[in-house]
Each structure stands twice: as C-alpha cells, then as structure tokens.
PDB file of C-alpha atoms in Angstrom:
ATOM      1  CA  MET A  27      96.149  92.671 123.405  1.00  0.00           C
ATOM      2  CA  ASP A  28      93.567  94.733 121.320  1.00  0.00           C
ATOM      3  CA  ARG A  29      90.431  93.500 120.256  1.00  0.00           C
ATOM      4  CA  THR A  30      88.600  94.312 117.218  1.00  0.00           C
ATOM      5  CA  ILE A  31      85.118  94.028 115.767  1.00  0.00           C
ATOM      6  CA  GLU A  32      84.319  94.436 112.452  1.00  0.00           C
ATOM      7  CA  LEU A  33      80.371  94.959 111.336  1.00  0.00           C
ATOM      8  CA  PRO A  34      78.927  95.675 108.178  1.00  0.00           C
ATOM      9  CA  LEU A  35      76.845  98.895 107.405  1.00  0.00           C
ATOM     10  CA  GLY A  36      75.372  98.212 103.959  1.00  0.00           C
ATOM     11  CA  HIS A  37      78.553  99.449 101.326  1.00  0.00           C
ATOM     12  CA  LYS A  38      80.462 100.347 103.874  1.00  0.00           C
ATOM     13  CA  SER A  39      82.096  98.672 107.196  1.00  0.00           C
ATOM     14  CA  PHE A  40      82.666 100.057 110.317  1.00  0.00           C
ATOM     15  CA  CYS A  41      85.065  98.657 113.126  1.00  0.00           C
ATOM     16  CA  LEU A  42      85.208  98.988 117.084  1.00  0.00           C
ATOM     17  CA  VAL A  43      88.693  98.656 118.610  1.00  0.00           C
ATOM     18  CA  LEU A  44      88.741  97.862 122.748  1.00  0.00           C
ATOM     19  CA  LYS A  45      92.289  98.589 123.249  1.00  0.00           C
ATOM     20  CA  GLU A  46      94.323  96.937 125.680  1.00  0.00           C
ATOM     21  CA  ASN A  47      93.926  99.895 128.098  1.00  0.00           C
ATOM     22  CA  ASP A  48      90.296  99.545 127.824  1.00  0.00           C
ATOM     23  CA  ASP A  49      89.949 102.676 125.276  1.00  0.00           C
ATOM     24  CA  LEU A  50      87.438 102.379 122.701  1.00  0.00           C
ATOM     25  CA  GLU A  51      87.833 103.786 119.283  1.00  0.00           C
ATOM     26  CA  LEU A  52      85.212 103.590 116.439  1.00  0.00           C
ATOM     27  CA  TYR A  53      86.562 103.303 112.705  1.00  0.00           C
ATOM     28  CA  VAL A  54      84.366 103.787 109.502  1.00  0.00           C
ATOM     29  CA  ASP A  55      85.983 102.715 106.125  1.00  0.00           C
ATOM     30  CA  ASN A  56      89.427 102.535 108.072  1.00  0.00           C
ATOM     31  CA  CYS A  57      89.140 106.341 109.190  1.00  0.00           C
ATOM     32  CA  LEU A  58      88.838 106.745 113.066  1.00  0.00           C
ATOM     33  CA  ARG A  59      85.580 108.441 113.834  1.00  0.00           C
ATOM     34  CA  LYS A  60      85.760 108.631 117.810  1.00  0.00           C
ATOM     35  CA  ARG A  61      87.546 107.438 120.638  1.00  0.00           C
ATOM     36  CA  ASP A  62      87.085 107.634 124.086  1.00  0.00           C
ATOM     37  CA  THR A  63      89.591 106.936 127.018  1.00  0.00           C
ATOM     38  CA  ALA A  64      89.202 105.011 130.302  1.00  0.00           C
ATOM     39  CA  ASP A  65      89.991 108.045 132.572  1.00  0.00           C
ATOM     40  CA  GLY A  66      88.438 106.654 135.115  1.00  0.00           C
ATOM     41  CA  SER A  67      84.263 106.604 133.995  1.00  0.00           C
ATOM     42  CA  HIS A  68      83.281 102.830 133.956  1.00  0.00           C
ATOM     43  CA  ILE A  69      81.139 103.357 131.068  1.00  0.00           C
ATOM     44  CA  LEU A  70      82.901 104.539 127.534  1.00  0.00           C
ATOM     45  CA  TYR A  71      80.768 105.562 124.756  1.00  0.00           C
ATOM     46  CA  VAL A  72      81.555 106.528 121.111  1.00  0.00           C
ATOM     47  CA  TRP A  73      79.078 107.563 118.232  1.00  0.00           C
ATOM     48  CA  THR A  74      78.988 108.598 114.704  1.00  0.00           C
ATOM     49  CA  ASN A  75      76.532 109.552 111.759  1.00  0.00           C
ATOM     50  CA  VAL A  76      77.441 107.578 108.751  1.00  0.00           C
ATOM     51  CA  GLU A  77      76.077 109.097 105.383  1.00  0.00           C
ATOM     52  CA  MET A  78      74.985 106.262 102.840  1.00  0.00           C
ATOM     53  CA  HIS A  79      73.654 106.658  99.360  1.00  0.00           C
ATOM     54  CA  TRP A  80      70.855 108.816  98.718  1.00  0.00           C
ATOM     55  CA  GLU A  81      71.196 111.266 101.704  1.00  0.00           C
ATOM     56  CA  GLU A  82      70.378 108.044 103.626  1.00  0.00           C
ATOM     57  CA  HIS A  83      71.898 107.936 107.432  1.00  0.00           C
ATOM     58  CA  ARG A  84      73.170 105.337 110.132  1.00  0.00           C
ATOM     59  CA  PHE A  85      73.698 106.237 113.866  1.00  0.00           C
ATOM     60  CA  VAL A  86      76.180 103.875 114.969  1.00  0.00           C
ATOM     61  CA  GLU A  87      76.365 104.004 118.572  1.00  0.00           C
ATOM     62  CA  ALA A  88      78.714 101.815 121.201  1.00  0.00           C
ATOM     63  CA  ARG A  89      78.869 101.113 124.791  1.00  0.00           C
ATOM     64  CA  PHE A  90      81.545  99.453 126.959  1.00  0.00           C
ATOM     65  CA  ASP A  91      80.994  98.765 130.723  1.00  0.00           C
ATOM     66  CA  ARG A  92      84.224  98.275 132.098  1.00  0.00           C
ATOM     67  CA  HIS A  93      82.687  96.699 135.258  1.00  0.00           C
ATOM     68  CA  GLU A  94      80.456  94.230 133.563  1.00  0.00           C
ATOM     69  CA  ARG A  95      83.185  94.106 130.562  1.00  0.00           C
ATOM     70  CA  ASN A  96      79.975  94.266 128.240  1.00  0.00           C
ATOM     71  CA  LEU A  97      80.101  95.880 124.579  1.00  0.00           C
ATOM     72  CA  ARG A  98      76.726  96.778 122.993  1.00  0.00           C
ATOM     73  CA  VAL A  99      76.399  98.161 119.553  1.00  0.00           C
ATOM     74  CA  THR A 100      73.658  99.899 118.146  1.00  0.00           C
ATOM     75  CA  VAL A 101      72.530 100.610 114.394  1.00  0.00           C
ATOM     76  CA  ASN A 102      69.829 103.437 114.428  1.00  0.00           C
ATOM     77  CA  ARG A 103      69.164 102.529 118.258  1.00  0.00           C
ATOM     78  CA  GLU A 104      68.468  98.785 117.178  1.00  0.00           C
ATOM     79  CA  GLU A 105      70.957  96.103 118.744  1.00  0.00           C
ATOM     80  CA  VAL A 106      73.401  94.495 116.203  1.00  0.00           C
ATOM     81  CA  LEU A 107      75.981  93.029 119.038  1.00  0.00           C
ATOM     82  CA  SER A 108      76.017  92.394 122.678  1.00  0.00           C
ATOM     83  CA  ARG A 109      79.608  90.959 123.591  1.00  0.00           C
ATOM     84  CA  LYS A 110      80.935  90.099 126.805  1.00  0.00           C
ATOM     85  CA  PHE A 111      85.056  90.260 127.301  1.00  0.00           C
ATOM     86  CA  VAL A 112      86.744  88.499 130.288  1.00  0.00           C
TER      87      VAL A 112
END
C-alpha cells in the first residue's frame, strides 16, 4: 500500500509518496517534481526548489533509508519530519 505524507509550504503544499515497492515521489501542488526508484540503492533521495512569492525560494529534500525504514524531510536544511515506517 502506498503511503502519502502531505506537508504545508507557505501558500503551497507538497507531498511525499512512498510507494509499495519503496519508490519515493515528491509532488508540489499536485505536480510530480521528482522520483527516485528503489533500484538497489538503500538511500532514496528527492529534492526540488519551490518558488514562493516575491522571489523567495524553499529547497525541499527528502531521504528514505530503506534499511532503517526512516524518512527524513528538510526545508532549507531544517528538519520538518522524521518518521519510521515498519
């Protein structure tokens, strides 16, 4: 079963989808920005730059450790989520 995590980002939103096969997808305002596939590496990584109002930007990153089953999400290098999936 796919797992979806939605997070606010100012006037926008982003969500991460951890697929049943461990692929990781990053969406901003319901648009797929990045996908990393579980092709043998144990760390999946997705990122995107999100333009806000007035030339302001947010850098969103997510890392999923397939061995530890831990997802870590940062915005501008500050952690906003750390969650373990069993």
